[in-house]
Amino acid sequence: MSQTLTSLLEVSIDFDQSHLFFPKLVVTLLAGMLLLIAVIHRARLVEIVRTRGAGLAFFEENADKFRLFSTVGLIVIYFVSMDYVGQLFPNTGLGFLFCSIAFIAALSLVYVHEVTRSVLLVIACNALIAPLAVWYVLGSLFDITLP
Amino acid sequence: MKRLISGMRLGVCALAAAVAMQAAAELPSNIRVVIGSKSTGGDTYQSSSIVAEALSEKLGVNFKVDATGAPAAFKAVERSRSSDGSTIMVFHDQAYLGVLYGQKGYDDPFANYSIGPTFAINPGNAYLVSKKSPYSSVEQIIDAAGNGETVRVAIQPGGVSEIGYSALKNAVKLKYPGKEGNLTPVNTGSQDSKNQAMFDGLADVINGSVQSNEQYTRLPADDQKAMSFVWLTAREQTIAQANEDGMGKTTRADLLKFVAPNVQVPMAEGQDFTFDKEFFFLYNKDIDPAFVEAIDKALGEIYAEGKIQEMQKKSFFIPNFKPAAEARTYLKEKNDRIADVINAIKG
Amino acid sequence: MDFISLLSPEYFLLAAAGSLVGIIFGAIPGMTATMAVAVCLPLTYSLGLHEGLALLLGLYVGGISGGLVPAILLNIPGTPSSITTTFDGHPMAQRGEAERALKICIVSSLVGGLFSAVILFLFAPLLSDFAIKFSYVEKFLIIFFALTVIASLSSNMLVGIFSGMIGVFLSLIGTYDVGVGGNGEYRLMADFMVPYLEEGFSLLPVLIGLFGLATIFLEAERGAKDEVGEKRIQLTQGTPFKLNVFRGQFVNMLRSSSIGTFVGMLPGIGGSAASVLAYSQQKNFSKDPSKMGKGAPEGLIASESANNALTGGALIPLLSLGIPGDSTTAVLIGAFTLQGLQVGPLFIGENLDTWYSMMIGLVFANLVMFGIMFFAIKHIAKVVMVPKYVLYPIIIMMCVVGAYAINYGIMFDVWTLLIFGLFGYVAQKIGLEIAPLVIGFILGSSAEVYFVKSLESFGTLSIFFTKSPIAIVLWLMIAASVLFSVYLALKARRNSKSRAIEV
């Protein structure tokens, strides 16, 4: 009896294949748990299927889709252009500096609700000063690599 | 007349200066040195910083060392933009050992990159045993494996840490053909896990370094952490260049006891295996020849001045400057020699 | 005692400067103590040994402490080890108690830092001999113990554990790193992902993506409105800070500081495990666990005293074994070698002067950290008053700097930020729990290494129980922790049911 128990617990792992052992275990556990969750909440699942997903709203009520998608869009443009401009001036961090100025200005304009002259001034100053300060202090003084 | 001469002199000087400027202008103003290690506490970072500092001073160009790790560093150098020398890499023998051991993420450095100058050696690659171990020399280890005992060696597989192990295995095979399987690897990662493998009794021999294990060798024998060196893979002539004080309280003379020919790991008939961990530059495949020449020349002058050698020796590096072309032939030969050892134990 | 003559005014000035710069680095989301020490390392070439070390120790202490600022004010952990600070810190800030939360954290940080310094000074060699008794098996059990926090942290235990497993899964993507004992093979990725994911997702971009960017997306969806009128956060609102908040928290502080020191001491167990463990233990021992996670000072105390206690703890193996206890002390090794000084088991005995001067530097840096933070808080806390249209773009920019710099200039890390920002946004929508997911991600890869290595070396699952008395003690602690969180969950459910009936 005790012998079978010990042999049950025995696991031999071949070093060459050891990279797959733990991921397999995790994936199995994940699948098992997903099944368990589905079984426990089956009533709700049935309900969702029956109503064809009505009452399931991904976005909040009155979601501000303009601001949400502009944020995602601007970030994508920011990252792509930063890498591109950075390539034009290698190892200077200028790609980061120029693109950050544009990005901060644009995103601030997306987010702001009441545009007044003084708000615009704040946005403009912020868009100029913040990236410049970061670029100078971190990029030049501390010699941190920037795009 | 006098005026004319001085005027001419001025003109010549200006012209010379302009030519000099021209030569300097070919270098990018900011040069990023990516290294094959992610650690800023390790030997690659340290040796690179020393040489980058010296080059910055010499050329008036900002050399900045970035510890990106090997895969990212290779990628950065490969980019076509890097052919002007704005991004260059520093690495050591791992660059080709990774290929020889079939590691993922390594491409043949001789075909895909341009090999730059070598500049330093880390002579510290060592093998150690516990002070309580029945083995106290490489010879005993080889004989033990030959006589059927299993000897477990803790290494980090796939590179510099494994090469000494491969050589030992090859030595067992030469002396006791067919018995090399008794030398088995314990695959661990960082230095602390290799030490730990010894403390846990999972390994009989560990790969280590003079720098990080020297103090362990001076512990009293009843301390469970106590170890002793059995082999330094470096060449005798390499250790001979170290400062006389050696490392810690282990002098150069003490260290020399653990290198060939005092410790023999046969590689072939009448030939001992040695291995120096050498640092060198890697450039983009289509690197501007003027850049290669500029760095070679600058390093040549730096090493002629002799200050950098002091710096390197203080940090337990051995100065080792070879211009790009020479380095390439030399490393290619070294690569082929090691490939023989690795192939010999494969079958 | 001639080491006192070595301590020049510059020595103290550098320690203080280090502390200040460290705090700033720690306070910027995405910048870490490790990075602060790494970028200042070249400066120590030109300084003497003692001055250089003073600067670096200051940076280390300051950097770890600074992480609490964005954790509380912005809900973004400034360093991975301040993740548990966000759980209670941010709810407090939203109640208008930012200043109080910051002050509680700073006091706890000081206590944790000093506690670990004392332990380091008195017991370093002794403890390092204890630390090497922890092999793969015991280390796995510690990680497993830390993972049990997921059970007590999640609002729905099943979903919480599921989220944690997803975190573990994500951490496994990439190469099984030879540097930690793996075999260097790829897994869990398609061929086209290899050039980007060879080394997997980096922790820091994942963390600030999940916490920082995801929050900004959620806010953007709500229109990024600044609260006006009565709803606007007032700094003076809520309970003011009084020292009596620490009454009855002595045991908590002591326990959390000990956990922090201990975890710091074990090489190869990430620092973030310290605050996670301390937090979950406080939750298990708390008089009213239901308040934790909703702005309870005790949670802050546990988290911050543990993560500052890391500093002294991580120096123990560094100075008495020559092995770094965490990523920051790994960089410190570089500083020693640059000065031609070798760390190892004989370091303390052979370099008494340096040892004493380091201890003074460590204590002094903690005091300076406390001084700077305590008096700067009034101004720091005003960050919550900055309008969102100014604040959010700056946060995104800073996250980019941090993500790009963490691995010294890799663009994919910046993209990781966006990937996990979107993932975090979607995950919250479909009901996954972010905190357990992050903890799974942080601990996943070490759990793998120690688990697989244990089995590889011993070949049987029973080794986890029979390896050593330490393993058995750890199992008892794990069992107690799990049982207790199950009990708490059941109690909470019963309470909510009875309340529902009453209504």
Short mmCIF file of N, CA and C in Angstrom, two decimals, chain C residues 11 100 103 117 135 178 242-243 253 346 348 375 453:
data_model
loop_
_atom_site.label_atom_id
_atom_site.label_comp_id
_atom_site.label_asym_id
_atom_site.label_seq_id
_atom_site.Cartn_x
_atom_site.Cartn_y
_atom_site.Cartn_z
N TYR C 11 29.78 62.75 3.65
CA TYR C 11 29.17 61.43 3.82
C TYR C 11 27.68 61.59 4.11
N ARG C 100 -3.28 61.73 5.67
CA ARG C 100 -3.24 60.80 6.78
C ARG C 100 -2.60 59.48 6.32
N LYS C 103 1.09 59.81 5.88
CA LYS C 103 1.84 59.89 7.14
C LYS C 103 1.91 58.53 7.83
N ALA C 117 17.38 47.30 10.04
CA ALA C 117 18.77 47.72 10.23
C ALA C 117 19.33 47.11 11.52
N SER C 135 16.25 25.46 0.78
CA SER C 135 16.57 24.97 -0.57
C SER C 135 15.36 25.22 -1.47
N VAL C 178 17.65 30.32 -18.55
CA VAL C 178 18.77 29.55 -18.00
C VAL C 178 19.36 30.24 -16.78
N LYS C 242 -3.39 61.23 13.40
CA LYS C 242 -2.95 61.32 14.81
C LYS C 242 -2.15 60.07 15.10
N LEU C 243 -1.19 60.24 16.01
CA LEU C 243 -0.32 59.09 16.31
C LEU C 243 -1.09 57.91 16.90
N MET C 253 3.08 45.80 13.35
CA MET C 253 4.34 46.38 12.87
C MET C 253 5.48 45.41 13.04
N LEU C 346 33.30 36.51 4.65
CA LEU C 346 34.27 37.11 5.56
C LEU C 346 34.24 38.64 5.51
N ILE C 348 32.31 41.13 6.67
CA ILE C 348 32.10 41.96 7.85
C ILE C 348 33.35 41.96 8.73
N PHE C 375 7.67 66.18 5.94
CA PHE C 375 7.40 67.61 5.79
C PHE C 375 7.01 67.99 4.38
N LYS C 453 12.27 22.59 -10.01
CA LYS C 453 13.61 22.20 -9.57
C LYS C 453 13.54 21.22 -8.40
#
